[in-house]
Amino acid sequence: MVGITAYGAYIPRLRLNRQAVYDANKWFAPGLRGQAKGERSMANWDEDSITMAVEASRDCLNGDGAEGTFDALFFASTTHPFKDRQNAGVISTALHREDLSVADFAGSQKCATTALISALDAAKNGRTVLVAAADRRQAKVASTNEMQYGDGAAAVLVGGKDAIANFLGAHSVSKDFVDHFRGDESETDYTWEERWIRDEGYAKIVPPAIKAALAKLNLKGSDIAHFVMPALMAAVPKQMAKMCGVAETAVRDSLAANLGDTGAAHAVMMLAHALEDAKAGEKIMVVAFGQGVDVLVFEATAALAKLSKRNGVTGALARRKEEKNYMKFLAFQDLLPIDKGMRAEFDKKTALSVLWRKRDMLYGLIGGKCRVCGTVQFPKSQVCVNPNCHAIDSQDDHAMAGLEASIMSFTADSLTYSPDPPAYYGMITFPEGGRFMADFTDSDKEQVKVGAKMRMMFRVRDNDTMRGGFKRYFWKAAPV
Amino acid sequence: MAKGIKDKVAILGMGCSKFGERWDSGAEELMLEAFKECIGDAGIDTKQLQAAWFSTAIDEVHVGKSGIPLSTTLRLPNIPVTHVENMCASGTEAFRGACYAVASGAVDFALALGVEKLKDTGYGGLPGGRGGPLQALWSANGTAPGNFAQLATAYMTAHNVGYDDLKKAIGHVSWKSHQNGAKNSKAHLQKAVDMDTILNAPMISSPLGLFDCCGVSDGAAAAIVTTPEIAKSLGKHDIVSVKALQLSVSNGSESGHNSWDGSYFHTTRIASKKAYDEAGIKNPRQEISMFEVHDCFSVTELVTMEDLHISETGKGWKDVLDGFYDADGKIPCQIDGGLKCFGHPIGASGLRMIYEMYLQMQGRAGERQRKEEPIFGLTHNLGGFPQRNVCAISIVGKYGA
């Protein structure tokens, strides 16, 4: 039987305090007062849907051991960094995998569940699919969406054996019900009246789909132990559950209070959260709404309890730093025409031919290990770096991304241009060998010390806005 | 076995422009300013020059590539002009080229001229982003101060030196150079500053504050070299000759191999030993009269004095605080103000250091003249970063010493 074999999640460390957002905007939008509680996740300036999906995928694959276990990768998002460049292919390259098929799913808030259904179908044909979903949506300044949205990513691995949750079945409908849209000429959503969305959209489209799914699977609403349904309106999931005979206690927390709605990723995020709690035999229903609805039903298995430890949603939420500076949020969202200075003007043109030749090094963080002396080094080079070796053409690939490093020397640089000054960087060394001068990210002054342990994270280096936005990715070091 | 070029080459003449924010001048005017002094000092005619070496490090913001800018500016007699670039060691490299040409017997008179015009970029600090297409995709988003600041963190860790002690020591390095620069009318910065101002200055790249960083300057310096015999035949006395010229270049071990702890300059240790050997110097702390070292940042000078084998490793900060390197100390270091205050027009800096040694050896350094007669002077450049650099060392001194 096919099903989910692993899950993972990633949430940016920063949490924007909603009271701070309200305090900045109440002169203009006093009606936001009701939203001014809790916090929402906020991507760092160097994070986008690709980088977050890489981290969620790494959590799902739980280290380098599992990286070879899938043969397809689907990436769902409404904020793919590239319109025409395979976004999922960037993720697979960062995971050091090329011998697989990849696809981007987009265009709707339910695109991740659609990707998941496709993955489950593929699993029936013997394939193993990694489904990653991420969103980093912009919202208009002082809008309700700005309060509601969060940034994040989740991933599930789908396959035919050792499932932690068996797939029982699914039901989908497509209805061009435009509750909101983001047109080609906009970065933000345009949303219709909530009451209409609730009464004509959710109430008339979702219950029939749920009931059809239950009927197909010969289940009753009361059989559902975990009802996963993202919705910006807090009352809607409970209302839908009630209309279908699902117990109110089964309705999963939408994580609105301290995460926010992570868009296309949110159904998978809430599913991952449910898998953290589910007991063997419990049924999980996932409902995703977006110009139609996908309903999926899973049943947790005994294998769930034996799944190796991972961050998951709870772990990702625990890695947290409060941010009360709304101006910083606007700057990170590129909504503030801030004076970056001339050092921000340096040309960031990428030689695509170099990127292609060096993709293992740059995206995979693949170093070399010398067969003659055993020295691990980064980057991999033709002549061994060990002063007592210098063997030629002696190195095998050595994956560094999963290794812990420590800080040998560092600085906080106020001269270089950084969207979040000062720029922290320093020489990091890997205990097995290898070192390089690395940018640090998600770092606070008190965390950056000689000897501090760091982990590698896939991040945006910079963005070539002169050429329409070419994001340049590389690995940075973040405190463990 | 080659023995080096000790006493095979004499400095016939030198010149140096005023350094600083030369809003009035482009690279061409600066070159000519240095050259006029140099050729006048040498006492020969431009037509007698047989080869030239031209150093700039960031030519893309002023003269561009090739030897043509020098040849054109000075209207050289269609002689070979070689453009050399080796980061901050470029000036010493031009000098090395000229000296080797004379020492080999290929030419009688060779010119080395270095220039940098940095103040046409519109912003402070050095221009960035010149590492090539691969480096642009993975090297840390750093600056020169950010990389040299890490020398300070690693030095403190390696030798268990407290933050306050280190700040005071590197503060003294800069304080001393400001004292010296105040006596140099060609210096970029000619104002003495007190320790409080230095220690409380804004942070540029922790732990380096504003006064821990040298000036970004425009300027040019030049030397004409010949053989000691020709110099004598031209009526020169008190001849200053070249004792040693050495270079050591990183091969990636510091930046890529875990054997280096970040607290010292691997290349400087190598180049200085070779230079002492070439010059026949057995005990540099006793024999060297003065130093001009690459104080791009205060901590660079401190650590360099250890890697030149003058201060004991890990104890250099104590020598600094004891005033060992002050103008009236045992061995003055940066008696002209150094990069810190004389300024740092990159391609000219190595030649500017030799210029100061030349003046001091001939007793022509005016208000800042060292009272005790100098015999050997060592100049040192470090191009690049602590983990990846070019180290150049020259030793000059009294001919025959």
PDB file of N, CA and C in Angstrom, chain A residues 235-284:
ATOM      1  N   ALA A 235     -13.001  30.232  11.809  1.00  0.00           N
ATOM      2  CA  ALA A 235     -14.200  29.436  12.084  1.00  0.00           C
ATOM      3  C   ALA A 235     -14.497  28.415  10.985  1.00  0.00           C
ATOM      4  N   VAL A 236     -13.929  28.629   9.807  1.00  0.00           N
ATOM      5  CA  VAL A 236     -14.318  27.810   8.651  1.00  0.00           C
ATOM      6  C   VAL A 236     -14.016  26.316   8.814  1.00  0.00           C
ATOM      7  N   PRO A 237     -12.798  25.918   9.223  1.00  0.00           N
ATOM      8  CA  PRO A 237     -12.552  24.464   9.349  1.00  0.00           C
ATOM      9  C   PRO A 237     -13.527  23.785  10.305  1.00  0.00           C
ATOM     10  N   LYS A 238     -13.825  24.443  11.407  1.00  0.00           N
ATOM     11  CA  LYS A 238     -14.772  23.857  12.376  1.00  0.00           C
ATOM     12  C   LYS A 238     -16.147  23.713  11.745  1.00  0.00           C
ATOM     13  N   GLN A 239     -16.526  24.742  10.986  1.00  0.00           N
ATOM     14  CA  GLN A 239     -17.826  24.725  10.318  1.00  0.00           C
ATOM     15  C   GLN A 239     -17.897  23.580   9.297  1.00  0.00           C
ATOM     16  N   MET A 240     -16.810  23.410   8.541  1.00  0.00           N
ATOM     17  CA  MET A 240     -16.784  22.349   7.527  1.00  0.00           C
ATOM     18  C   MET A 240     -16.853  20.977   8.206  1.00  0.00           C
ATOM     19  N   ALA A 241     -16.088  20.851   9.312  1.00  0.00           N
ATOM     20  CA  ALA A 241     -16.071  19.572  10.041  1.00  0.00           C
ATOM     21  C   ALA A 241     -17.466  19.234  10.527  1.00  0.00           C
ATOM     22  N   LYS A 242     -18.103  20.234  11.094  1.00  0.00           N
ATOM     23  CA  LYS A 242     -19.434  20.013  11.650  1.00  0.00           C
ATOM     24  C   LYS A 242     -20.408  19.568  10.553  1.00  0.00           C
ATOM     25  N   MET A 243     -20.313  20.214   9.397  1.00  0.00           N
ATOM     26  CA  MET A 243     -21.227  19.901   8.290  1.00  0.00           C
ATOM     27  C   MET A 243     -21.023  18.484   7.769  1.00  0.00           C
ATOM     28  N   CYS A 244     -19.841  17.895   8.101  1.00  0.00           N
ATOM     29  CA  CYS A 244     -19.541  16.560   7.582  1.00  0.00           C
ATOM     30  C   CYS A 244     -19.496  15.504   8.686  1.00  0.00           C
ATOM     31  N   GLY A 245     -19.893  15.881   9.865  1.00  0.00           N
ATOM     32  CA  GLY A 245     -19.922  14.910  10.949  1.00  0.00           C
ATOM     33  C   GLY A 245     -18.569  14.619  11.572  1.00  0.00           C
ATOM     34  N   VAL A 246     -17.579  15.485  11.319  1.00  0.00           N
ATOM     35  CA  VAL A 246     -16.260  15.312  11.920  1.00  0.00           C
ATOM     36  C   VAL A 246     -16.268  16.021  13.273  1.00  0.00           C
ATOM     37  N   ALA A 247     -15.721  15.350  14.282  1.00  0.00           N
ATOM     38  CA  ALA A 247     -15.746  15.927  15.629  1.00  0.00           C
ATOM     39  C   ALA A 247     -14.949  17.210  15.685  1.00  0.00           C
ATOM     40  N   GLU A 248     -15.445  18.180  16.444  1.00  0.00           N
ATOM     41  CA  GLU A 248     -14.736  19.461  16.553  1.00  0.00           C
ATOM     42  C   GLU A 248     -13.343  19.244  17.147  1.00  0.00           C
ATOM     43  N   THR A 249     -13.222  18.277  18.035  1.00  0.00           N
ATOM     44  CA  THR A 249     -11.929  17.996  18.668  1.00  0.00           C
ATOM     45  C   THR A 249     -10.904  17.452  17.672  1.00  0.00           C
ATOM     46  N   ALA A 250     -11.390  16.952  16.535  1.00  0.00           N
ATOM     47  CA  ALA A 250     -10.469  16.426  15.521  1.00  0.00           C
ATOM     48  C   ALA A 250      -9.851  17.544  14.680  1.00  0.00           C
ATOM     49  N   VAL A 251     -10.466  18.725  14.725  1.00  0.00           N
ATOM     50  CA  VAL A 251      -9.992  19.830  13.872  1.00  0.00           C
ATOM     51  C   VAL A 251      -8.634  20.301  14.364  1.00  0.00           C
ATOM     52  N   ARG A 252      -7.647  20.230  13.475  1.00  0.00           N
ATOM     53  CA  ARG A 252      -6.275  20.583  13.860  1.00  0.00           C
ATOM     54  C   ARG A 252      -6.105  22.087  13.972  1.00  0.00           C
ATOM     55  N   ASP A 253      -5.261  22.474  14.894  1.00  0.00           N
ATOM     56  CA  ASP A 253      -4.862  23.870  15.060  1.00  0.00           C
ATOM     57  C   ASP A 253      -4.260  24.373  13.746  1.00  0.00           C
ATOM     58  N   SER A 254      -4.709  25.522  13.296  1.00  0.00           N
ATOM     59  CA  SER A 254      -4.199  26.066  12.026  1.00  0.00           C
ATOM     60  C   SER A 254      -2.834  26.725  12.190  1.00  0.00           C
ATOM     61  N   LEU A 255      -2.329  26.799  13.410  1.00  0.00           N
ATOM     62  CA  LEU A 255      -1.026  27.408  13.706  1.00  0.00           C
ATOM     63  C   LEU A 255      -1.007  28.905  13.410  1.00  0.00           C
ATOM     64  N   ALA A 256      -2.219  29.489  13.349  1.00  0.00           N
ATOM     65  CA  ALA A 256      -2.320  30.919  13.032  1.00  0.00           C
ATOM     66  C   ALA A 256      -1.677  31.774  14.118  1.00  0.00           C
ATOM     67  N   ALA A 257      -1.741  31.313  15.367  1.00  0.00           N
ATOM     68  CA  ALA A 257      -1.317  32.163  16.476  1.00  0.00           C
ATOM     69  C   ALA A 257       0.163  32.503  16.421  1.00  0.00           C
ATOM     70  N   ASN A 258       1.006  31.524  16.079  1.00  0.00           N
ATOM     71  CA  ASN A 258       2.442  31.820  16.143  1.00  0.00           C
ATOM     72  C   ASN A 258       3.232  31.428  14.902  1.00  0.00           C
ATOM     73  N   LEU A 259       2.519  31.093  13.826  1.00  0.00           N
ATOM     74  CA  LEU A 259       3.189  30.804  12.558  1.00  0.00           C
ATOM     75  C   LEU A 259       2.581  31.627  11.430  1.00  0.00           C
ATOM     76  N   GLY A 260       1.267  31.606  11.338  1.00  0.00           N
ATOM     77  CA  GLY A 260       0.603  32.238  10.202  1.00  0.00           C
ATOM     78  C   GLY A 260       0.360  31.208   9.121  1.00  0.00           C
ATOM     79  N   ASP A 261      -0.336  31.628   8.100  1.00  0.00           N
ATOM     80  CA  ASP A 261      -0.694  30.719   7.005  1.00  0.00           C
ATOM     81  C   ASP A 261       0.431  30.708   5.982  1.00  0.00           C
ATOM     82  N   THR A 262       1.022  29.552   5.788  1.00  0.00           N
ATOM     83  CA  THR A 262       2.189  29.468   4.898  1.00  0.00           C
ATOM     84  C   THR A 262       1.803  29.135   3.452  1.00  0.00           C
ATOM     85  N   GLY A 263       0.606  29.542   3.078  1.00  0.00           N
ATOM     86  CA  GLY A 263       0.199  29.480   1.674  1.00  0.00           C
ATOM     87  C   GLY A 263       0.120  28.062   1.148  1.00  0.00           C
ATOM     88  N   ALA A 264       0.725  27.864  -0.008  1.00  0.00           N
ATOM     89  CA  ALA A 264       0.672  26.554  -0.657  1.00  0.00           C
ATOM     90  C   ALA A 264       1.253  25.461   0.238  1.00  0.00           C
ATOM     91  N   ALA A 265       2.154  25.853   1.147  1.00  0.00           N
ATOM     92  CA  ALA A 265       2.792  24.856   2.011  1.00  0.00           C
ATOM     93  C   ALA A 265       1.911  24.434   3.171  1.00  0.00           C
ATOM     94  N   HIS A 266       0.833  25.195   3.425  1.00  0.00           N
ATOM     95  CA  HIS A 266       0.208  25.058   4.740  1.00  0.00           C
ATOM     96  C   HIS A 266      -0.506  23.731   4.960  1.00  0.00           C
ATOM     97  N   ALA A 267      -1.124  23.183   3.927  1.00  0.00           N
ATOM     98  CA  ALA A 267      -1.795  21.885   4.106  1.00  0.00           C
ATOM     99  C   ALA A 267      -0.771  20.809   4.473  1.00  0.00           C
ATOM    100  N   VAL A 268       0.398  20.844   3.822  1.00  0.00           N
ATOM    101  CA  VAL A 268       1.438  19.857   4.126  1.00  0.00           C
ATOM    102  C   VAL A 268       2.050  20.145   5.497  1.00  0.00           C
ATOM    103  N   MET A 269       2.183  21.448   5.824  1.00  0.00           N
ATOM    104  CA  MET A 269       2.695  21.836   7.142  1.00  0.00           C
ATOM    105  C   MET A 269       1.799  21.263   8.242  1.00  0.00           C
ATOM    106  N   MET A 270       0.473  21.460   8.073  1.00  0.00           N
ATOM    107  CA  MET A 270      -0.464  20.972   9.093  1.00  0.00           C
ATOM    108  C   MET A 270      -0.519  19.442   9.113  1.00  0.00           C
ATOM    109  N   LEU A 271      -0.327  18.840   7.937  1.00  0.00           N
ATOM    110  CA  LEU A 271      -0.275  17.376   7.884  1.00  0.00           C
ATOM    111  C   LEU A 271       0.952  16.868   8.647  1.00  0.00           C
ATOM    112  N   ALA A 272       2.093  17.530   8.424  1.00  0.00           N
ATOM    113  CA  ALA A 272       3.317  17.139   9.141  1.00  0.00           C
ATOM    114  C   ALA A 272       3.114  17.295  10.648  1.00  0.00           C
ATOM    115  N   HIS A 273       2.425  18.374  11.011  1.00  0.00           N
ATOM    116  CA  HIS A 273       2.141  18.621  12.436  1.00  0.00           C
ATOM    117  C   HIS A 273       1.241  17.518  12.998  1.00  0.00           C
ATOM    118  N   ALA A 274       0.258  17.107  12.207  1.00  0.00           N
ATOM    119  CA  ALA A 274      -0.644  16.034  12.644  1.00  0.00           C
ATOM    120  C   ALA A 274       0.121  14.723  12.815  1.00  0.00           C
ATOM    121  N   LEU A 275       1.089  14.484  11.909  1.00  0.00           N
ATOM    122  CA  LEU A 275       1.866  13.240  11.989  1.00  0.00           C
ATOM    123  C   LEU A 275       2.737  13.196  13.236  1.00  0.00           C
ATOM    124  N   GLU A 276       3.026  14.374  13.799  1.00  0.00           N
ATOM    125  CA  GLU A 276       3.795  14.399  15.051  1.00  0.00           C
ATOM    126  C   GLU A 276       2.971  13.844  16.213  1.00  0.00           C
ATOM    127  N   ASP A 277       1.622  13.957  16.086  1.00  0.00           N
ATOM    128  CA  ASP A 277       0.739  13.554  17.186  1.00  0.00           C
ATOM    129  C   ASP A 277       0.007  12.239  16.943  1.00  0.00           C
ATOM    130  N   ALA A 278      -0.121  11.862  15.670  1.00  0.00           N
ATOM    131  CA  ALA A 278      -1.034  10.761  15.331  1.00  0.00           C
ATOM    132  C   ALA A 278      -0.565   9.428  15.919  1.00  0.00           C
ATOM    133  N   LYS A 279      -1.562   8.616  16.301  1.00  0.00           N
ATOM    134  CA  LYS A 279      -1.283   7.262  16.817  1.00  0.00           C
ATOM    135  C   LYS A 279      -1.638   6.254  15.724  1.00  0.00           C
ATOM    136  N   ALA A 280      -1.010   5.124  15.796  1.00  0.00           N
ATOM    137  CA  ALA A 280      -1.271   4.081  14.801  1.00  0.00           C
ATOM    138  C   ALA A 280      -2.768   3.801  14.723  1.00  0.00           C
ATOM    139  N   GLY A 281      -3.284   3.742  13.507  1.00  0.00           N
ATOM    140  CA  GLY A 281      -4.689   3.454  13.305  1.00  0.00           C
ATOM    141  C   GLY A 281      -5.548   4.694  13.161  1.00  0.00           C
ATOM    142  N   GLU A 282      -5.046   5.838  13.575  1.00  0.00           N
ATOM    143  CA  GLU A 282      -5.845   7.077  13.458  1.00  0.00           C
ATOM    144  C   GLU A 282      -5.895   7.543  12.007  1.00  0.00           C
ATOM    145  N   LYS A 283      -7.072   8.090  11.654  1.00  0.00           N
ATOM    146  CA  LYS A 283      -7.263   8.562  10.281  1.00  0.00           C
ATOM    147  C   LYS A 283      -7.089  10.073  10.220  1.00  0.00           C
ATOM    148  N   ILE A 284      -6.373  10.489   9.199  1.00  0.00           N
ATOM    149  CA  ILE A 284      -6.073  11.910   9.006  1.00  0.00           C
ATOM    150  C   ILE A 284      -6.697  12.344   7.693  1.00  0.00           C
TER     151      ILE A 284
END
